[in-house]
Short mmCIF file of C-alpha atoms in Angstrom, two decimals:
data_model
loop_
_atom_site.label_atom_id
_atom_site.label_comp_id
_atom_site.label_asym_id
_atom_site.label_seq_id
_atom_site.Cartn_x
_atom_site.Cartn_y
_atom_site.Cartn_z
CA MET A 275 -93.90 125.60 -20.75
CA ARG A 276 -91.15 127.41 -20.01
CA SER A 277 -88.21 125.87 -19.75
CA GLU A 278 -87.27 126.43 -16.00
CA TYR A 279 -89.65 123.59 -15.06
CA LYS A 280 -88.05 120.86 -15.48
CA GLN A 281 -86.33 122.44 -12.58
CA TRP A 282 -88.35 123.24 -10.53
CA LEU A 283 -89.47 120.33 -10.44
CA GLU A 284 -86.00 118.42 -9.66
CA ALA A 285 -85.06 121.15 -7.15
CA GLN A 286 -88.66 119.48 -5.24
CA LYS A 287 -86.65 116.58 -5.31
CA TYR A 288 -89.76 114.80 -7.12
CA ASP A 289 -88.34 110.95 -8.29
CA ASP A 290 -88.02 111.47 -11.95
CA GLY A 291 -90.60 108.29 -12.70
CA THR A 292 -92.93 112.44 -11.38
CA VAL A 293 -91.09 115.17 -12.57
CA THR A 294 -92.04 112.68 -16.12
CA ALA A 295 -95.40 112.75 -15.39
CA GLN A 296 -95.91 116.49 -14.66
CA LEU A 297 -94.15 117.35 -17.68
CA HIS A 298 -96.75 115.28 -19.97
CA ARG A 299 -99.06 116.75 -17.82
CA THR A 300 -98.50 119.91 -18.37
CA GLY A 301 -97.85 119.91 -22.24
CA ARG A 302 -100.79 118.05 -22.77
CA VAL A 303 -103.05 120.68 -20.95
CA GLU A 304 -101.11 123.62 -23.05
CA LYS A 305 -100.93 121.88 -25.99
CA CYS A 306 -105.48 121.38 -25.75
CA TYR A 307 -105.61 125.38 -24.52
CA GLY A 308 -102.56 127.19 -25.67
CA ASP A 309 -100.45 129.12 -23.80
CA LEU A 310 -100.12 128.96 -19.27
CA VAL A 311 -98.07 131.33 -18.99
CA ALA A 312 -101.11 134.09 -19.90
CA HIS A 313 -103.69 131.83 -18.35
CA TYR A 314 -101.59 132.25 -15.48
CA LYS A 315 -101.34 135.83 -15.98
CA LYS A 316 -105.05 136.69 -16.72
CA ASP A 317 -105.90 134.41 -13.21
CA GLN A 318 -103.99 132.37 -11.86
CA PHE A 319 -106.12 129.56 -13.89
CA GLU A 320 -108.74 130.20 -12.12
CA GLU A 321 -111.21 128.84 -15.56
CA LEU A 322 -108.69 125.99 -16.05
CA LEU A 323 -109.56 124.93 -12.25
CA ARG A 324 -113.20 125.51 -12.89
CA GLU A 325 -113.14 123.78 -16.41
CA LEU A 326 -110.77 120.49 -14.97
CA THR A 327 -112.59 119.37 -12.99
CA TYR A 328 -115.64 116.85 -12.25
CA SER A 329 -116.86 116.44 -9.29
CA ALA A 330 -119.32 112.94 -7.52
CA GLU A 331 -121.59 114.51 -8.98
CA ASP A 332 -120.83 114.72 -12.51
CA GLU A 333 -119.59 110.81 -11.80
CA ARG A 334 -123.04 109.85 -10.35
CA ARG A 335 -124.32 111.33 -13.70
CA ARG A 336 -121.35 109.75 -15.93
CA ARG A 337 -121.54 113.33 -17.42
CA PRO A 338 -119.10 113.89 -20.13
CA ASN A 339 -115.31 115.04 -20.40
CA PRO A 340 -115.57 119.11 -19.80
CA SER A 341 -112.73 119.67 -21.03
CA LYS A 342 -110.45 120.21 -24.12
CA ILE A 343 -108.24 117.18 -23.49
CA PRO A 344 -108.66 113.57 -24.87
CA PHE A 345 -108.84 110.16 -22.44
CA ASN A 346 -109.22 107.40 -22.81
CA GLY A 347 -110.84 105.79 -18.60
CA ASP A 348 -112.71 107.25 -15.93
CA PRO A 349 -112.57 111.52 -16.32
CA ARG A 350 -112.73 111.29 -12.56
CA LYS A 351 -108.53 110.60 -11.90
CA ASN A 352 -107.74 111.86 -15.69
CA LEU A 353 -109.65 115.13 -15.55
CA ALA A 354 -107.64 115.18 -10.94
CA SER A 355 -104.40 114.29 -12.50
CA TYR A 356 -105.26 117.64 -14.73
CA LYS A 357 -106.40 119.54 -12.97
CA ASN A 358 -102.77 118.87 -10.48
CA ALA A 359 -100.16 119.21 -12.58
CA LEU A 360 -101.43 123.13 -13.92
CA ALA A 361 -102.41 123.66 -9.85
CA LEU A 362 -98.42 123.12 -9.22
CA TYR A 363 -96.91 125.18 -12.57
CA GLY A 364 -98.82 127.37 -11.04
CA ARG A 365 -97.37 126.81 -8.02
CA PHE A 366 -93.86 127.38 -9.85
CA LEU A 367 -95.13 130.00 -11.87
CA GLY A 368 -95.79 131.88 -8.91
CA ASN A 369 -92.24 131.29 -7.97
CA GLN A 370 -90.68 132.81 -10.95
CA ASP A 371 -90.88 136.68 -10.24
CA GLY A 372 -88.11 134.93 -7.44
CA ASN A 373 -86.02 133.30 -9.00
CA ASP A 374 -86.87 130.63 -7.00
CA PHE A 375 -85.38 127.64 -8.34
CA SER A 376 -83.80 124.97 -5.53
CA THR A 377 -84.29 124.60 -1.92
CA SER A 378 -81.36 127.00 -0.90
CA ASN A 379 -82.95 130.13 0.39
CA THR A 380 -80.61 132.23 1.53
CA LEU A 381 -81.72 136.26 0.70
CA ILE A 382 -78.60 138.66 0.15
CA LEU A 383 -79.56 142.36 1.78
CA GLU A 384 -76.74 144.62 1.53
CA ASN A 385 -74.10 142.64 0.55
CA GLU A 386 -74.31 140.26 3.31
CA GLN A 387 -76.24 136.53 4.16
CA ILE A 388 -78.79 136.62 6.01
CA GLU A 389 -80.28 133.02 6.93
CA ASP A 390 -83.82 132.63 5.66
CA VAL A 391 -85.51 130.52 8.97
CA ALA A 392 -88.43 129.48 6.87
CA GLY A 393 -86.95 128.42 3.80
CA GLN A 394 -84.54 126.20 5.59
CA ARG A 395 -87.70 124.69 7.34
CA ILE A 396 -89.99 124.72 4.30
CA GLY A 397 -86.47 122.38 2.38
CA LEU A 398 -86.11 119.73 5.60
CA GLU A 399 -89.50 119.43 5.30
CA ARG A 400 -89.72 118.18 1.80
CA ASP A 401 -86.97 116.39 2.32
CA LEU A 402 -88.71 114.35 5.10
CA GLN A 403 -92.04 114.75 1.92
CA SER A 404 -89.54 112.44 0.45
CA THR A 405 -88.18 110.64 2.53
CA LEU A 406 -91.66 109.26 4.07
CA ARG A 407 -92.60 108.46 0.65
CA GLN A 408 -90.62 105.71 0.73
CA ALA A 409 -90.75 104.24 3.53
CA LEU A 410 -94.99 104.60 3.94
CA ASP A 411 -94.77 101.93 5.12
CA GLN A 412 -93.08 102.14 8.02
CA LEU A 413 -95.24 104.47 9.11
CA GLU A 414 -98.34 102.73 8.73
CA PRO A 415 -98.31 98.52 7.26
CA GLY A 416 -99.91 99.00 3.72
CA LEU A 417 -100.61 102.82 3.81
CA VAL A 418 -99.48 103.64 -0.32
CA ALA A 419 -99.64 106.66 -1.52
CA ILE A 420 -102.21 107.65 -4.37
CA ASP A 421 -101.03 111.49 -5.74
CA ASP A 422 -98.86 110.50 -8.26
CA GLY A 423 -95.63 111.89 -6.08
CA THR A 424 -96.88 115.48 -5.67
CA GLU A 425 -98.69 116.70 -3.16
CA ARG A 426 -102.75 117.29 -3.63
CA SER A 427 -104.48 120.56 -5.33
CA VAL A 428 -107.21 120.87 -2.83
CA GLN A 429 -108.67 124.89 -1.69
CA SER A 430 -107.34 124.96 0.90
CA GLY A 431 -103.59 124.37 -0.48
CA PHE A 432 -101.05 121.77 -1.45
CA ILE A 433 -101.60 118.67 1.10
CA ASP A 434 -98.30 116.53 1.76
CA ILE A 435 -99.06 113.59 1.06
CA THR A 436 -102.54 111.92 -0.10
CA ALA A 437 -102.56 107.57 0.84
CA ARG A 438 -105.35 105.38 1.42
CA ALA A 439 -104.37 102.67 4.34
CA ALA A 440 -104.97 98.39 4.37
CA ASP A 441 -108.90 99.22 5.05
CA ASP A 442 -109.38 101.31 1.56
CA THR A 443 -109.22 104.66 4.43
CA ILE A 444 -108.33 108.00 2.07
CA VAL A 445 -105.59 109.19 5.07
CA VAL A 446 -103.82 112.79 4.79
CA ILE A 447 -100.83 113.62 5.81
CA GLU A 448 -99.06 116.83 6.85
CA LEU A 449 -95.25 117.11 7.94
CA LYS A 450 -93.22 119.73 10.16
CA ALA A 451 -90.04 120.28 10.20
CA GLY A 452 -90.14 122.09 14.23
CA THR A 453 -93.27 122.36 16.44
CA ALA A 454 -96.69 122.67 15.55
CA GLY A 455 -99.47 125.08 17.04
CA GLN A 456 -102.85 124.90 16.48
CA ARG A 457 -102.61 126.80 13.00
CA ALA A 458 -101.36 122.83 11.85
CA VAL A 459 -104.17 121.47 13.31
CA GLY A 460 -106.07 124.31 11.18
CA GLN A 461 -104.43 122.92 8.12
CA ILE A 462 -104.27 119.38 8.35
CA LEU A 463 -108.50 119.73 9.04
CA SER A 464 -109.09 122.14 6.73
CA TYR A 465 -107.36 120.06 3.83
CA MET A 466 -109.78 116.79 5.02
CA GLY A 467 -112.53 119.06 5.00
CA ASP A 468 -111.58 120.09 1.41
CA ILE A 469 -111.59 116.19 0.84
CA ALA A 470 -114.88 115.09 2.00
CA VAL A 471 -116.51 117.68 -0.68
CA GLU A 472 -114.69 116.06 -3.24
CA GLU A 473 -115.10 112.79 -2.72
CA PRO A 474 -118.58 112.34 0.10
CA GLU A 475 -118.56 108.64 0.42
CA ALA A 476 -114.74 107.95 1.53
CA ASN A 477 -113.65 107.01 4.50
CA LEU A 478 -111.19 109.49 5.93
CA ARG A 479 -108.65 110.58 8.94
CA GLY A 480 -105.53 112.21 8.84
CA ILE A 481 -101.44 111.79 10.05
CA LEU A 482 -99.77 114.77 11.46
CA ILE A 483 -96.65 114.42 11.57
CA THR A 484 -93.69 116.76 13.36
CA ALA A 485 -90.86 116.82 15.27
CA ASP A 486 -93.48 117.80 18.77
CA PHE A 487 -96.40 119.70 19.10
CA ASP A 488 -97.13 122.33 21.20
CA ALA A 489 -100.22 121.75 24.33
CA LYS A 490 -102.70 124.27 22.12
CA ALA A 491 -102.09 120.78 19.31
CA LYS A 492 -102.76 118.61 21.59
CA ALA A 493 -105.31 120.10 22.71
CA ALA A 494 -107.15 121.13 19.63
CA ALA A 495 -106.35 116.84 18.01
CA ARG A 496 -107.88 115.44 21.12
CA MET A 497 -111.27 116.55 19.69
CA VAL A 498 -110.47 114.82 15.94
CA PRO A 499 -110.59 110.91 16.55
CA SER A 500 -110.14 110.72 13.17
CA LEU A 501 -106.70 112.51 13.40
CA THR A 502 -103.22 111.72 15.32
CA LEU A 503 -100.57 112.99 15.93
CA GLN A 504 -97.35 111.38 15.41
CA LYS A 505 -93.83 112.94 16.33
CA TYR A 506 -90.61 111.82 14.68
CA SER A 507 -86.99 111.23 15.16
CA VAL A 508 -84.10 111.52 13.16
CA LYS A 509 -81.00 108.25 12.95
CA PHE A 510 -77.65 109.81 11.98
CA SER A 511 -74.77 106.52 10.96
CA PHE A 512 -71.07 106.81 10.11
CA ALA A 513 -68.68 105.09 8.55
CA VAL A 514 -65.30 105.17 7.38
CA SER A 515 -64.14 107.04 4.29
CA GLU A 516 -62.05 104.49 2.43
#
């Protein structure tokens, strides 16, 4: 496992416990399967991710752990955590070519600094996610994260926050820094569809959070009763420095 990975995780604003857990799980995968960089270069972890998949049907049939990773307890829950850790490490390796270990996201071109607006937006979304994780109960009483502090990997991408509501419903939460359009609605619906395939017996709904929504996003969301649109606002407070 590359030494820069810890720095990258910290730059994503994950808390210390999450960073430690991700390093541990990624390390265990590498111990059991060998050099992960070589696996990534081969097929971007496609084969490994497939081997770490344990479906609802596997659970119903009580199939044994299909992986090389030894553990006690629920195979589905354990393998999901290792699979997610591997997918996150793949995300890091995908950023290696650009040496993107921070959220500053400034491009240098012909000795002029050009502000990367998209990069700033991504950085702000990470800040929003970090803040919201500490205040999920303000979004909805009884809401708790169930993704070990990191974005859950699904076929369509990475879910910002996966939570469970007081009534045991799984809640997919997607955050956008600016104004959201119908593409953002399609994105969260894709994530919800992936969870529905992985956990077919679960009750499911989504919350899309952004500064504002355009007319197309609002129109699309009207046809999805299980999707809620929420706006966030930022409140500043100031104090005189002593």
